[in-house]
Short mmCIF file of C-alpha atoms and ligand atoms in Angstrom, two decimals:
data_model
loop_
_atom_site.label_atom_id
_atom_site.label_comp_id
_atom_site.label_asym_id
_atom_site.label_seq_id
_atom_site.Cartn_x
_atom_site.Cartn_y
_atom_site.Cartn_z
CA UNK A 11 108.46 93.83 115.20
CA UNK A 12 105.57 96.21 114.68
CA UNK A 13 106.56 97.42 111.28
CA UNK A 14 108.82 96.69 108.42
CA UNK A 15 110.54 98.87 105.93
CA UNK A 16 110.80 96.11 103.43
CA UNK A 17 113.38 96.56 100.76
CA UNK A 18 112.41 94.43 97.86
CA UNK A 19 114.66 96.46 95.65
CA UNK A 20 118.06 97.68 96.64
CA UNK A 21 116.94 101.16 97.61
CA UNK A 22 119.99 102.29 99.44
CA UNK A 23 118.80 105.57 100.83
CA UNK A 24 115.38 105.40 102.43
CA UNK A 25 115.49 104.87 106.15
CA UNK A 26 119.21 104.52 106.45
CA UNK A 27 121.83 106.55 108.16
CA UNK A 28 124.79 107.77 106.23
CA UNK A 29 128.03 109.40 107.10
CA UNK A 30 129.17 112.12 104.79
CA UNK A 31 132.36 112.76 102.95
CA UNK A 32 133.31 116.25 101.88
CA UNK A 33 135.72 116.61 99.02
CA UNK A 34 138.61 118.02 100.98
CA UNK A 35 138.10 117.50 104.70
CA UNK A 36 141.50 118.84 105.74
CA UNK A 37 140.97 122.43 104.64
CA UNK A 38 138.62 123.15 107.55
CA UNK A 39 139.63 123.67 111.16
CA UNK A 40 136.28 122.72 112.71
CA UNK A 41 134.56 119.45 111.89
CA UNK A 42 130.94 118.48 111.73
CA UNK A 43 129.34 115.10 111.38
CA UNK A 44 125.84 114.64 110.01
CA UNK A 45 123.62 111.60 109.90
CA UNK A 46 120.28 111.50 108.07
CA UNK A 47 117.13 109.47 108.44
CA UNK A 48 113.87 109.36 106.51
CA UNK A 49 113.16 110.30 102.93
CA UNK A 50 115.37 111.55 100.12
CA UNK A 51 114.24 115.10 100.86
CA UNK A 52 115.89 114.83 104.23
CA UNK A 53 119.13 113.58 102.67
CA UNK A 54 118.93 116.44 100.24
CA UNK A 55 118.42 118.91 103.12
CA UNK A 56 121.56 117.58 104.80
CA UNK A 57 123.47 118.68 101.69
CA UNK A 58 122.06 122.20 102.12
CA UNK A 59 123.09 122.15 105.77
CA UNK A 60 126.59 120.98 104.80
CA UNK A 61 126.84 123.93 102.42
CA UNK A 62 125.76 126.43 105.11
CA UNK A 63 128.28 124.94 107.55
CA UNK A 64 131.12 124.94 105.05
CA UNK A 65 130.63 128.69 104.65
CA UNK A 66 131.25 128.90 108.40
CA UNK A 67 134.53 127.00 108.17
CA UNK A 68 133.20 123.59 109.12
CA UNK A 69 134.40 120.55 107.17
CA UNK A 70 132.51 117.25 107.07
CA UNK A 71 133.89 114.15 108.74
CA UNK A 72 132.78 110.53 108.58
CA UNK A 73 133.91 109.96 112.14
CA UNK A 74 131.65 111.51 114.78
CA UNK A 75 134.28 111.00 117.46
CA UNK A 76 136.41 113.75 115.96
CA UNK A 77 133.55 116.20 115.30
CA UNK A 78 132.94 119.31 117.37
CA UNK A 79 129.41 119.46 115.98
CA UNK A 80 127.30 116.32 115.64
CA UNK A 81 124.02 116.70 113.75
CA UNK A 82 121.22 114.23 113.30
CA UNK A 83 118.62 114.94 110.62
CA UNK A 84 115.51 113.17 111.82
CA UNK A 85 112.28 111.60 110.54
CA UNK A 86 108.88 111.37 112.25
CA UNK A 87 106.97 109.37 109.66
CA UNK A 88 106.49 106.32 111.90
CA UNK A 89 107.07 105.76 115.57
CA UNK A 90 109.94 103.43 114.84
CA UNK A 91 111.78 106.14 112.90
CA UNK A 92 111.70 108.34 115.98
CA UNK A 93 112.82 105.50 118.25
CA UNK A 94 115.85 104.91 116.03
CA UNK A 95 116.86 108.55 116.48
CA UNK A 96 116.48 108.42 120.26
CA UNK A 97 118.69 105.31 120.39
CA UNK A 98 121.27 107.03 118.26
CA UNK A 99 121.29 110.04 120.58
CA UNK A 100 122.17 107.70 123.45
CA UNK A 101 125.27 106.60 121.54
CA UNK A 102 126.28 110.22 121.02
CA UNK A 103 125.74 110.90 124.71
CA UNK A 104 128.47 108.51 125.79
CA UNK A 105 130.91 110.38 123.53
CA UNK A 106 129.81 113.80 124.60
CA UNK A 107 130.39 112.86 128.24
CA UNK A 108 134.11 112.51 127.44
CA UNK A 109 134.31 115.48 125.13
CA UNK A 110 133.17 118.71 126.76
CA UNK A 111 132.43 121.40 124.21
CA UNK A 112 131.05 119.02 121.64
CA UNK A 113 127.64 120.22 120.42
CA UNK A 114 124.73 118.02 119.43
CA UNK A 115 122.05 119.34 117.10
CA UNK A 116 118.75 117.79 116.07
CA UNK A 117 117.45 118.78 112.65
CA UNK A 118 114.49 117.81 110.49
CA UNK A 119 111.00 116.54 111.09
CA UNK A 120 111.34 115.31 114.66
CA UNK A 121 112.85 118.67 115.64
CA UNK A 122 109.84 120.35 114.07
CA UNK A 123 107.35 118.01 115.71
CA UNK A 124 108.77 118.18 119.23
CA UNK A 125 110.22 121.70 119.18
CA UNK A 126 111.58 122.89 122.56
CA UNK A 127 110.25 119.72 124.20
CA UNK A 128 113.25 117.99 122.71
CA UNK A 129 115.56 119.94 125.02
CA UNK A 130 113.56 118.78 128.04
CA UNK A 131 113.31 115.18 126.90
CA UNK A 132 116.88 114.75 125.69
CA UNK A 133 119.15 116.75 127.96
CA UNK A 134 122.22 116.22 125.82
CA UNK A 135 120.78 118.11 122.84
CA UNK A 136 122.07 121.69 122.42
CA UNK A 137 120.43 122.82 119.19
CA UNK A 138 116.99 122.10 117.69
CA UNK A 139 116.35 123.30 114.13
CA UNK A 140 113.33 122.70 111.90
CA UNK A 141 113.48 122.09 108.12
CA UNK A 142 112.83 125.73 107.14
CA UNK A 143 115.29 127.29 109.59
CA UNK A 144 118.68 125.97 108.44
CA UNK A 145 119.91 129.42 107.46
CA UNK A 146 119.88 130.32 111.15
CA UNK A 147 122.25 127.47 112.05
CA UNK A 148 125.43 129.61 112.23
CA UNK A 149 123.80 131.96 114.77
CA UNK A 150 122.40 129.08 116.77
CA UNK A 151 125.79 127.35 116.85
CA UNK A 152 127.37 130.57 118.10
CA UNK A 153 124.88 130.84 120.93
CA UNK A 154 125.26 127.18 121.77
CA UNK A 155 129.04 127.58 121.90
CA UNK A 156 128.37 130.24 124.54
CA UNK A 157 126.48 127.65 126.59
CA UNK A 158 122.96 128.62 125.56
CA UNK A 159 120.56 125.92 124.35
CA UNK A 160 118.86 127.11 121.18
CA UNK A 161 115.76 126.36 119.11
CA UNK A 162 114.46 127.61 115.76
CA UNK A 163 111.53 125.71 114.33
CA UNK A 164 109.80 128.49 112.40
CA UNK A 165 108.16 127.20 109.26
CA UNK A 166 108.20 129.40 106.18
CA UNK A 167 105.90 129.97 103.23
CA UNK A 168 108.77 131.00 100.98
CA UNK A 169 111.99 129.21 101.92
CA UNK A 170 113.26 126.88 99.19
CA UNK A 171 117.04 127.32 99.72
CA UNK A 172 117.09 128.03 95.97
CA UNK A 173 120.34 130.02 96.13
CA UNK A 174 122.31 127.52 98.23
CA UNK A 175 124.52 125.15 96.25
CA UNK A 176 124.30 121.82 98.08
CA UNK A 177 127.55 120.11 99.11
CA UNK A 178 127.16 116.57 97.75
CA UNK A 179 127.57 114.16 100.64
CA UNK A 180 128.50 110.53 100.25
CA UNK A 181 128.12 110.93 96.51
CA UNK A 182 128.97 108.41 93.80
CA UNK A 183 129.66 111.38 91.50
CA UNK A 184 127.09 110.10 88.99
CA UNK A 185 123.61 110.47 90.53
CA UNK A 186 122.28 113.40 92.56
CA UNK A 187 119.04 114.57 94.15
CA UNK A 188 117.65 118.01 93.40
CA UNK A 189 114.83 119.48 95.53
CA UNK A 190 112.20 121.19 93.42
CA UNK A 191 109.67 121.99 96.11
CA UNK A 192 109.12 121.82 99.85
CA UNK A 193 106.22 121.08 102.17
CA UNK A 194 102.91 119.43 101.39
CA UNK A 195 99.36 120.75 101.12
CA UNK A 196 97.70 117.35 101.02
CA UNK A 197 96.21 116.37 104.28
CA UNK A 198 96.46 112.60 104.18
CA UNK A 199 95.00 111.80 107.57
CA UNK A 200 97.76 109.35 108.61
CA UNK A 201 100.63 111.64 107.70
CA UNK A 202 102.80 113.89 109.83
CA UNK A 203 104.59 115.58 106.91
CA UNK A 204 102.25 118.59 106.49
CA UNK A 205 102.93 119.41 110.15
CA UNK A 206 106.69 118.94 110.05
CA UNK A 207 107.35 120.45 106.63
CA UNK A 208 104.72 123.17 106.37
CA UNK A 209 102.96 124.56 103.33
CA UNK A 210 103.86 123.52 99.83
CA UNK A 211 106.06 125.89 97.80
CA UNK A 212 107.88 125.45 94.51
CA UNK A 213 111.46 126.43 93.89
CA UNK A 214 112.43 128.83 91.10
CA UNK A 215 112.68 126.80 87.87
CA UNK A 216 115.77 128.70 86.74
CA UNK A 217 117.68 127.75 89.87
CA UNK A 218 116.62 124.11 89.43
CA UNK A 219 117.81 123.99 85.82
CA UNK A 220 121.05 125.76 86.73
CA UNK A 221 121.74 123.26 89.48
CA UNK A 222 121.18 120.40 87.02
CA UNK A 223 123.48 122.05 84.44
CA UNK A 224 126.15 122.51 87.05
CA UNK A 225 125.86 118.85 88.10
CA UNK A 226 126.15 117.76 84.48
CA UNK A 227 129.26 119.92 83.98
CA UNK A 228 130.79 118.26 87.02
CA UNK A 229 130.29 114.79 85.54
CA UNK A 230 126.94 113.81 87.06
CA UNK A 231 124.71 111.88 84.68
CA UNK A 232 121.45 111.50 86.57
CA UNK A 233 119.27 113.85 88.60
CA UNK A 234 116.22 112.91 90.66
CA UNK A 235 113.80 115.80 91.11
CA UNK A 236 112.40 115.66 94.62
CA UNK A 237 109.17 116.76 96.25
CA UNK A 238 106.43 115.21 98.39
CA UNK A 239 104.06 115.71 95.48
CA UNK A 240 106.04 116.69 92.39
CA UNK A 241 102.97 116.82 90.13
CA UNK A 242 101.73 119.93 91.89
CA UNK A 243 104.94 121.82 91.08
CA UNK A 244 103.93 125.30 89.96
CA UNK A 245 106.11 128.32 89.34
CA UNK A 246 105.54 131.59 87.53
CA UNK A 247 108.76 132.88 86.00
CA UNK A 248 109.91 136.46 85.41
CA UNK A 249 108.18 136.53 82.01
CA UNK A 250 104.90 135.59 83.67
CA UNK A 251 105.02 132.11 82.15
CA UNK A 252 103.52 129.31 84.23
CA UNK A 253 105.80 126.36 84.69
CA UNK A 254 104.04 123.13 85.61
CA UNK A 255 105.77 119.84 86.35
CA UNK A 256 105.68 118.57 82.76
CA UNK A 257 107.35 121.80 81.58
CA UNK A 258 109.97 121.57 84.30
CA UNK A 259 110.71 117.96 83.34
CA UNK A 260 111.22 119.08 79.76
CA UNK A 261 113.53 121.95 80.77
CA UNK A 262 115.69 119.56 82.78
CA UNK A 263 115.64 116.91 80.04
CA UNK A 264 116.94 119.53 77.60
CA UNK A 265 120.06 120.17 79.73
CA UNK A 266 121.70 117.28 77.85
CA UNK A 267 120.55 114.03 76.26
CA UNK A 268 123.25 112.38 78.38
CA UNK A 269 121.65 113.55 81.63
CA UNK A 270 119.05 111.14 82.92
CA UNK A 271 116.05 112.58 84.73
CA UNK A 272 114.01 110.88 87.45
CA UNK A 273 111.49 112.22 89.94
CA UNK A 274 109.77 111.29 93.17
CA UNK A 275 107.06 111.28 94.49
CA UNK A 276 103.96 111.38 92.30
CA UNK A 277 100.47 111.56 93.71
CA UNK A 278 97.84 109.49 91.87
CA UNK A 279 95.36 112.37 91.99
CA UNK A 280 97.77 114.83 90.36
CA UNK A 281 99.92 113.03 87.79
CA UNK A 282 98.75 114.26 84.37
CA UNK A 283 98.81 112.92 80.83
CA UNK A 284 101.08 115.87 80.00
CA UNK A 285 103.68 114.45 82.39
CA UNK A 286 103.30 110.97 80.86
CA UNK A 287 103.63 112.31 77.30
CA UNK A 288 106.71 114.34 78.26
CA UNK A 289 108.25 111.20 79.77
CA UNK A 290 107.53 109.26 76.58
CA UNK A 291 108.90 112.04 74.36
CA UNK A 292 112.39 112.29 75.90
CA UNK A 293 114.66 109.27 75.93
CA UNK A 294 116.58 110.63 78.87
CA UNK A 295 113.53 110.91 81.17
CA UNK A 296 113.48 107.53 82.88
CA UNK A 297 110.40 105.37 82.44
CA UNK A 298 109.77 104.79 86.09
CA UNK A 299 107.04 106.08 88.37
CA UNK A 300 106.70 105.70 92.11
CA UNK A 301 102.95 105.98 92.63
CA UNK A 302 101.97 105.33 96.27
CA UNK A 303 98.53 103.71 96.47
CA UNK A 304 98.36 103.22 100.29
CA UNK A 305 95.21 101.03 100.08
CA UNK A 306 93.18 99.24 97.43
CA UNK A 307 89.85 100.02 99.06
CA UNK A 308 87.87 103.16 98.30
CA UNK A 309 86.38 103.61 101.77
CA UNK A 310 89.82 103.40 103.38
CA UNK A 311 91.26 105.75 100.75
CA UNK A 312 88.53 108.24 101.63
CA UNK A 313 89.26 107.83 105.31
CA UNK A 314 92.91 108.48 104.50
CA UNK A 315 91.84 111.59 102.54
CA UNK A 316 93.81 110.44 99.51
CA UNK A 317 91.03 111.97 97.31
CA UNK A 318 91.06 109.17 94.70
CA UNK A 319 89.21 105.87 94.47
CA UNK A 320 90.42 102.36 93.70
CA UNK A 321 89.04 102.77 90.15
CA UNK A 322 90.81 106.11 89.67
CA UNK A 323 94.11 104.53 90.68
CA UNK A 324 93.61 101.53 88.38
CA UNK A 325 92.79 103.91 85.53
CA UNK A 326 95.98 105.89 86.13
CA UNK A 327 98.02 102.69 85.95
CA UNK A 328 96.23 101.74 82.74
CA UNK A 329 96.98 105.17 81.28
CA UNK A 330 100.66 104.93 82.24
CA UNK A 331 100.94 101.57 80.49
CA UNK A 332 99.08 102.78 77.41
CA UNK A 333 101.49 105.66 76.98
CA UNK A 334 104.61 103.82 78.17
CA UNK A 335 104.19 100.04 77.92
CA UNK A 336 107.60 99.42 79.50
CA UNK A 337 107.28 101.89 82.38
CA UNK A 338 108.55 100.67 85.76
CA UNK A 339 106.02 101.10 88.56
CA UNK A 340 106.39 100.98 92.32
CA UNK A 341 104.18 101.91 95.23
CA UNK A 342 103.73 102.40 98.98
CA UNK A 343 101.17 100.39 100.95
CA UNK A 344 99.91 100.77 104.52
CA UNK A 345 98.33 97.79 106.31
CA UNK A 346 95.83 98.07 109.15
CA UNK A 347 94.74 101.69 108.88
CA UNK A 348 91.97 102.65 111.32
CA UNK A 349 88.83 100.49 110.95
CA UNK A 350 90.22 98.48 108.00
CA UNK A 351 88.24 95.22 107.71
CA UNK A 352 89.48 91.91 106.39
CA UNK A 353 87.57 92.44 103.11
CA UNK A 354 89.10 95.89 102.71
CA UNK A 355 92.54 94.41 103.23
CA UNK A 356 91.70 91.84 100.51
CA UNK A 357 90.99 94.78 98.18
CA UNK A 358 94.59 95.93 98.67
CA UNK A 359 95.86 92.46 97.74
CA UNK A 360 93.62 92.29 94.66
CA UNK A 361 94.71 95.75 93.53
CA UNK A 362 98.32 94.60 93.83
CA UNK A 363 97.46 91.55 91.71
CA UNK A 364 96.01 93.83 89.07
CA UNK A 365 98.85 96.36 89.04
CA UNK A 366 101.83 93.99 89.37
CA UNK A 367 104.21 96.51 90.90
CA UNK A 368 107.92 96.00 90.26
CA UNK A 369 108.69 97.07 93.80
CA UNK A 370 106.90 98.38 96.90
CA UNK A 371 107.57 99.94 100.27
CA UNK A 372 105.18 98.34 102.72
CA UNK A 373 104.33 99.52 106.22
CA UNK A 374 101.90 98.82 109.00
CA UNK A 375 99.97 101.85 110.18
CA UNK A 376 101.68 103.81 112.94
CA UNK A 377 99.56 106.48 114.60
CA UNK A 378 101.30 109.87 114.70
CA UNK A 379 100.33 112.38 117.38
CA UNK A 380 98.54 115.47 116.06
CA UNK A 381 97.56 114.01 112.68
CA UNK A 382 93.94 114.08 111.55
CA UNK A 383 93.67 110.29 111.92
CA UNK A 384 94.95 110.46 115.50
CA UNK A 385 92.33 113.08 116.31
CA UNK A 386 89.40 111.60 114.38
CA UNK A 387 89.76 107.84 114.31
CA UNK A 388 90.58 105.07 116.68
CA UNK A 389 93.74 103.08 115.93
CA UNK A 390 91.64 99.94 116.33
CA UNK A 391 93.26 97.25 114.22
CA UNK A 392 95.22 95.10 116.70
CA UNK A 393 99.01 95.01 116.20
CA UNK A 394 99.05 91.29 115.43
CA UNK A 395 96.40 91.77 112.72
CA UNK A 396 98.30 94.71 111.18
CA UNK A 397 101.40 92.57 111.18
CA UNK A 398 99.72 89.56 109.61
CA UNK A 399 98.16 91.72 106.89
CA UNK A 400 101.52 93.33 106.24
CA UNK A 401 103.13 89.92 105.89
CA UNK A 402 100.50 88.91 103.34
CA UNK A 403 101.18 92.10 101.41
CA UNK A 404 104.94 91.50 101.51
CA UNK A 405 104.64 87.87 100.44
CA UNK A 406 102.47 88.83 97.49
CA UNK A 407 104.81 91.67 96.47
CA UNK A 408 107.89 89.44 96.74
CA UNK A 409 106.31 87.12 94.20
CA UNK A 410 105.48 90.02 91.89
CA UNK A 411 109.00 91.44 92.19
CA UNK A 412 110.58 88.09 91.42
CA UNK A 413 108.32 87.70 88.43
CA UNK A 414 109.00 91.23 87.20
CA UNK A 415 112.77 90.72 87.39
CA UNK A 416 112.54 87.26 85.81
CA UNK A 417 110.59 88.71 82.89
CA UNK A 418 113.60 90.88 82.05
CA UNK A 419 115.83 87.89 81.29
CA UNK A 420 116.83 88.03 77.64
CA UNK A 421 116.16 91.79 77.32
CA UNK A 422 118.87 94.37 76.69
CA UNK A 423 118.91 97.62 78.70
CA UNK A 424 120.85 100.84 78.58
CA UNK A 425 122.48 101.04 82.00
CA UNK A 426 124.07 104.11 83.58
CA UNK A 427 127.18 102.87 85.39
CA UNK A 428 127.18 104.12 89.01
CA UNK A 429 130.31 102.33 90.22
CA UNK A 430 131.70 98.99 91.30
CA UNK A 431 129.18 96.43 92.41
CA UNK A 432 129.00 95.91 96.15
CA UNK A 433 130.24 92.33 95.86
CA UNK A 434 133.15 92.66 93.45
CA UNK A 435 135.44 95.27 91.90
CA UNK A 436 135.42 93.16 88.75
CA UNK A 437 131.74 94.04 88.22
CA UNK A 438 129.95 97.29 87.46
CA UNK A 439 126.55 98.18 88.86
CA UNK A 440 124.01 100.69 87.61
CA UNK A 441 120.33 101.10 86.86
CA UNK A 442 118.19 100.73 83.82
CA UNK A 443 115.54 103.29 82.91
CA UNK A 444 112.97 101.37 85.01
CA UNK A 445 115.17 101.89 88.10
CA UNK A 446 116.20 98.24 88.41
CA UNK A 447 119.71 97.56 89.61
CA UNK A 448 121.86 95.76 87.03
CA UNK A 449 125.19 94.05 87.77
CA UNK A 450 127.60 92.94 85.03
CA UNK A 451 131.29 92.04 84.59
CA UNK A 452 133.58 94.86 83.44
CA UNK A 453 135.39 92.45 81.13
CA UNK A 454 137.87 94.01 78.73
CA UNK A 455 135.60 96.94 77.85
CA UNK A 456 136.91 100.37 78.63
CA UNK A 457 133.87 101.77 80.45
CA UNK A 458 134.01 104.32 83.26
CA UNK A 459 131.64 105.38 86.00
CA UNK A 460 129.06 107.71 84.40
CA UNK A 461 129.12 105.91 81.02
CA UNK A 462 126.14 104.16 79.50
CA UNK A 463 126.48 100.48 78.63
CA UNK A 464 124.07 98.18 76.80
CA UNK A 465 123.62 95.14 78.96
CA UNK A 466 121.86 91.89 78.10
CA UNK A 467 120.19 90.24 81.09
CA UNK A 468 121.06 86.57 81.71
CA UNK A 469 119.63 85.99 85.19
CA UNK A 470 117.78 87.74 87.99
CA UNK A 471 117.03 87.75 91.71
CA UNK A 472 114.01 89.61 93.14
CA UNK A 473 116.07 92.78 93.43
CA UNK A 474 118.93 92.62 90.90
CA UNK A 475 119.38 91.86 87.22
CA UNK A 476 122.62 90.15 86.21
CA UNK A 477 123.92 90.47 82.68
CA UNK A 478 126.74 91.12 80.25
CA UNK A 479 127.81 94.00 78.03
CA UNK A 480 126.71 93.58 74.40
N1 LIG B 522 104.55 112.18 99.73
C1 LIG B 522 104.55 110.81 99.53
C2 LIG B 522 104.83 109.94 100.74
C3 LIG B 522 105.68 110.42 101.83
S1 LIG B 522 105.79 109.39 103.25
C4 LIG B 522 103.17 110.43 99.05
O1 LIG B 522 102.22 111.13 99.23
O2 LIG B 522 103.03 109.37 98.52
C5 LIG B 522 106.27 107.82 102.59
C6 LIG B 522 105.31 106.72 102.88
O3 LIG B 522 105.27 106.44 104.28
C7 LIG B 522 103.86 106.98 102.54
O4 LIG B 522 103.60 106.80 101.19
C8 LIG B 522 103.13 105.99 103.39
O5 LIG B 522 102.99 104.74 102.75
C9 LIG B 522 104.05 105.82 104.59
N2 LIG B 522 103.48 106.44 105.79
C10 LIG B 522 103.25 107.74 106.01
N3 LIG B 522 102.68 107.93 107.22
C11 LIG B 522 102.57 106.70 107.79
C12 LIG B 522 102.05 106.22 109.03
N4 LIG B 522 101.53 107.05 109.93
N5 LIG B 522 102.09 104.89 109.27
C13 LIG B 522 102.60 104.04 108.35
N6 LIG B 522 103.11 104.43 107.17
C14 LIG B 522 103.08 105.75 106.88
FE1 LIG B 523 102.00 112.88 103.51
FE2 LIG B 523 100.00 112.75 101.83
FE3 LIG B 523 101.67 114.81 101.73
FE4 LIG B 523 102.48 112.39 100.96
S1 LIG B 523 100.90 113.61 99.98
S2 LIG B 523 103.58 113.81 102.28
S3 LIG B 523 101.41 111.04 102.37
S4 LIG B 523 100.27 114.33 103.40
FE1 LIG B 524 110.36 111.56 107.43
FE2 LIG B 524 110.10 114.14 107.31
FE3 LIG B 524 110.73 112.78 105.14
S1 LIG B 524 108.82 112.77 108.46
S2 LIG B 524 109.75 110.82 105.49
S3 LIG B 524 111.96 112.97 106.95
S4 LIG B 524 109.49 114.61 105.25
#
């Protein structure tokens, strides 16, 4: 296996498919099925697409065999992500062969990357739509119903879908994702996202706050603000006031003290002390930061165009812990980037030793066509070396995760109850502020989904805390 999406913590969304569930599937005469891959932004986009389709009289179904429209929202981040999508299309093909009239649409980053080529490569695909063109879906579906294959992969400098109320798919009714910006202006040399998602743009702060208020009124108790680089959020409102990310966080935190606020992803070069102080000031802003480091070596970081050094990153972590001693911290790491030496790989391990992340997503470098790295550098670290380095990174992180979870034994956390635990209906599961999953018996207490419970931790695995209500 060339690469691993290693889940040290139960992160249920990244890299997994999901089938949706609309609130009342029987009120619609046409049915669509949507499956999403990749990051949370992609899952969030699927909820925009569901909203656009519902307007057209389409209801969501969990069963693709009964859908007249099958959509797959794709990811291009690593080669394996694209391969997964191609395999999935083969499964859909066998169904389409027996169901004339069924339409298959490819959405998201792979649609954007491959454009019309998709129609040549995968004959069964009828519709190809990029991330900024979802408003054109109804027209494209119409044309496709008439037998015409259709493509719209135009990227936009303005589109944020601010006015579209997402239809929550596969929701637990407690936690929701809210997109605050789109695109990315950082040109990390390994990364395909700037090409598939276009230029960075921030969504109107008023529409973000209104969406959060509406979620709260409907019983949701946690929102995660999403962007590829949330710290560069920037919006000028009607009064000419500049709203930066720390201000936005505050506006959302003020919706209600009972609404928890999270965000993802922060960039080490952009996260400010203002953000950290705002997090510390409001109890309902969770003390958890996902801060992808990618490498612990300054030369490699420069080659990646991350624009910070090892020392800069270590200083940021120090600052976070000065301001919030109990802040949860996770990261992303890439092994075997172009020209990485053994010593440079050791720098990544030593940085991990110094930072002691609670959790990490770890990958081996996968060259993506068209990226700066693909054009400038040779992908010269042999696969077996990338894999061995990745395994060393994973082994080290597993130890740190175990230790981090073990250190929580004896502590008491405020946990937002998300629902029954996966293993037993007699147990609740939910997260603490630091984003760690906590499982505990319901006992005779009268708690409901969406309530907060104080839970004392009695034992731990490397991905779950187990406790009891106190
Ligand atoms: N915007 C986020 C990351 C988005 S992609 C950020 O800047 O941190 C999620 C993660 O996938 C990245 O952090 C990186 O670790 C990994 N990744 C991106 N491109 C990759 C590639 N070509 N090969 C391997 N991993 C990659
Ligand atoms: Fe990719 Fe870098 Fe943008 Fe993250 S910040 S999406 S890694 S280009
Ligand atoms: Fe993948 Fe696109 Fe997200 S490439 S990680 S789905 S922005």
